[in-house]
Amino acid sequence: MHEDHLQIHAFRLQPGQDLRKEIQAYAIEQNIEAGWIMTGVGSLTQTHLRFANRPDGVMAKGYFEIISLAGTVSRHGVHLHLCISDSRGRTTGGHLLEENLVYTTAEIVIGECKELIFTREKDEETGWRELSVSRQ
């Protein structure tokens, strides 16, 4: 991989914005084909996560710190996991759904590889739309 094939994107989300929706919108706006979350920190007033092997998400309201945000990002779709802590320092994490609302800020840094394309294709074995990687 050549240095000129890597790009870094950094942006801030404002209070009330939806973390997942805004990351997906940014990927579409910037025409990101193959990206990944390098870091993500901030705070939320509402979380909506799907825990391992559960069919539905769980919502919570309060004040939460974003401890870790990880995943793949593309204009074709995102797959993101979030770890948060509450006001007592207890942590939880899971698959990021929509309706995770920013409290004061969310600072997002995305790396992008211009040589690859990430799409999401239905996997017959898992039943989910899984990552498919191809070259540009």
CSV table of C-alpha atoms in Angstrom, one decimal:
chain,number,residue,atom,x,y,z
A,1,MET,CA,0.0,0.0,0.0
A,2,HIS,CA,1.3,3.4,-0.9
A,3,GLU,CA,1.2,6.5,1.3
A,4,ASP,CA,-0.8,8.4,-1.4
A,5,HIS,CA,-3.5,5.8,-1.1
A,6,LEU,CA,-4.2,6.6,2.6
A,7,GLN,CA,-6.3,9.5,3.7
A,8,ILE,CA,-7.4,10.7,7.2
A,9,HIS,CA,-10.8,12.3,7.9
A,10,ALA,CA,-11.6,14.1,11.2
A,11,PHE,CA,-14.8,15.8,12.2
A,12,ARG,CA,-16.9,16.7,15.2
A,13,LEU,CA,-20.5,16.0,15.9
A,14,GLN,CA,-22.7,18.5,17.7
A,15,PRO,CA,-25.2,18.0,20.6
A,16,GLY,CA,-28.3,16.1,19.6
A,17,GLN,CA,-26.8,14.5,16.5
A,18,ASP,CA,-27.2,10.7,15.9
A,19,LEU,CA,-23.8,9.1,16.0
A,20,ARG,CA,-24.4,6.3,13.5
A,21,LYS,CA,-26.5,8.3,11.1
A,22,GLU,CA,-23.9,11.1,11.0
A,23,ILE,CA,-21.0,8.7,10.4
A,24,GLN,CA,-22.8,7.1,7.6
A,25,ALA,CA,-23.8,10.5,6.1
A,26,TYR,CA,-20.2,11.6,6.3
A,27,ALA,CA,-19.0,8.5,4.4
A,28,ILE,CA,-21.6,9.1,1.7
A,29,GLU,CA,-20.7,12.9,1.5
A,30,GLN,CA,-17.0,12.2,1.3
A,31,ASN,CA,-17.4,9.2,-1.1
A,32,ILE,CA,-15.5,6.9,1.3
A,33,GLU,CA,-15.2,3.4,-0.3
A,34,ALA,CA,-13.1,1.7,2.4
A,35,GLY,CA,-12.6,3.3,5.8
A,36,TRP,CA,-12.2,2.4,9.4
A,37,ILE,CA,-12.7,4.2,12.7
A,38,MET,CA,-9.3,5.2,14.0
A,39,THR,CA,-10.7,6.8,17.2
A,40,GLY,CA,-13.9,8.2,18.5
A,41,VAL,CA,-14.5,9.9,21.8
A,42,GLY,CA,-17.2,12.1,23.2
A,43,SER,CA,-20.4,11.9,25.2
A,44,LEU,CA,-24.0,10.7,24.8
A,45,THR,CA,-27.4,11.3,26.4
A,46,GLN,CA,-29.0,8.3,24.9
A,47,THR,CA,-27.6,5.0,23.8
A,48,HIS,CA,-29.1,2.2,21.6
A,49,LEU,CA,-27.0,-0.9,21.4
A,50,ARG,CA,-27.6,-4.5,20.3
A,51,PHE,CA,-25.8,-7.0,22.5
A,52,ALA,CA,-24.2,-10.2,21.3
A,53,ASN,CA,-26.6,-12.7,19.8
A,54,ARG,CA,-29.6,-10.6,20.7
A,55,PRO,CA,-32.3,-9.8,18.0
A,56,ASP,CA,-33.2,-6.3,19.3
A,57,GLY,CA,-31.4,-3.3,20.7
A,58,VAL,CA,-31.5,-1.9,24.2
A,59,MET,CA,-32.0,1.8,24.8
A,60,ALA,CA,-30.7,3.8,27.8
A,61,LYS,CA,-31.0,7.5,28.8
A,62,GLY,CA,-28.5,9.3,31.0
A,63,TYR,CA,-25.0,10.6,30.6
A,64,PHE,CA,-22.4,8.4,29.0
A,65,GLU,CA,-18.8,8.7,28.0
A,66,ILE,CA,-17.7,7.2,24.7
A,67,ILE,CA,-14.8,4.9,25.7
A,68,SER,CA,-14.2,3.2,22.4
A,69,LEU,CA,-15.7,3.3,18.9
A,70,ALA,CA,-14.6,0.7,16.3
A,71,GLY,CA,-15.6,-0.5,12.9
A,72,THR,CA,-15.6,-0.3,9.2
A,73,VAL,CA,-17.0,2.7,7.3
A,74,SER,CA,-18.0,3.0,3.6
A,75,ARG,CA,-20.6,4.9,1.6
A,76,HIS,CA,-22.1,1.4,1.0
A,77,GLY,CA,-22.7,0.9,4.8
A,78,VAL,CA,-21.1,0.9,8.2
A,79,HIS,CA,-20.5,-1.7,10.9
A,80,LEU,CA,-19.8,-0.1,14.2
A,81,HIS,CA,-19.3,-1.2,17.8
A,82,LEU,CA,-19.4,1.2,20.8
A,83,CYS,CA,-18.2,0.9,24.4
A,84,ILE,CA,-19.6,3.5,26.8
A,85,SER,CA,-19.3,4.2,30.6
A,86,ASP,CA,-22.0,5.7,32.8
A,87,SER,CA,-21.8,8.3,35.5
A,88,ARG,CA,-20.5,5.6,38.0
A,89,GLY,CA,-17.8,4.3,35.6
A,90,ARG,CA,-19.6,1.1,34.7
A,91,THR,CA,-19.0,0.1,31.1
A,92,THR,CA,-21.0,-1.7,28.5
A,93,GLY,CA,-20.8,-2.1,24.8
A,94,GLY,CA,-22.3,-3.6,21.7
A,95,HIS,CA,-23.4,-3.1,18.1
A,96,LEU,CA,-24.1,0.6,17.4
A,97,LEU,CA,-27.7,1.2,16.2
A,98,GLU,CA,-29.3,4.5,15.3
A,99,GLU,CA,-30.6,6.8,18.1
A,100,ASN,CA,-27.3,7.2,20.0
A,101,LEU,CA,-27.5,11.0,20.7
A,102,VAL,CA,-24.5,13.2,21.2
A,103,TYR,CA,-24.4,15.1,24.6
A,104,THR,CA,-21.6,17.7,24.2
A,105,THR,CA,-19.4,16.4,21.4
A,106,ALA,CA,-18.3,13.3,19.4
A,107,GLU,CA,-14.9,13.6,17.8
A,108,ILE,CA,-14.4,11.1,15.0
A,109,VAL,CA,-11.3,10.2,13.1
A,110,ILE,CA,-11.6,7.9,10.1
A,111,GLY,CA,-8.8,6.3,8.0
A,112,GLU,CA,-9.4,5.6,4.4
A,113,CYS,CA,-7.7,3.3,1.9
A,114,LYS,CA,-8.1,4.5,-1.7
A,115,GLU,CA,-7.1,1.0,-3.1
A,116,LEU,CA,-10.1,-0.9,-1.6
A,117,ILE,CA,-13.8,-1.0,-1.7
A,118,PHE,CA,-15.9,-2.2,1.3
A,119,THR,CA,-19.4,-3.4,0.5
A,120,ARG,CA,-21.9,-5.3,2.6
A,121,GLU,CA,-23.2,-8.5,1.0
A,122,LYS,CA,-25.8,-10.9,2.5
A,123,ASP,CA,-24.0,-14.0,3.9
A,124,GLU,CA,-26.2,-17.1,3.5
A,125,GLU,CA,-24.6,-18.8,6.5
A,126,THR,CA,-24.9,-15.9,9.0
A,127,GLY,CA,-28.0,-14.2,7.5
A,128,TRP,CA,-26.4,-10.8,8.0
A,129,ARG,CA,-25.0,-8.4,5.5
A,130,GLU,CA,-21.2,-9.0,6.0
A,131,LEU,CA,-18.1,-7.2,4.8
A,132,SER,CA,-17.0,-7.9,1.2
A,133,VAL,CA,-13.6,-6.4,0.2
A,134,SER,CA,-12.5,-5.7,-3.3
A,135,ARG,CA,-9.8,-3.7,-5.0
A,136,GLN,CA,-10.4,-0.4,-6.9
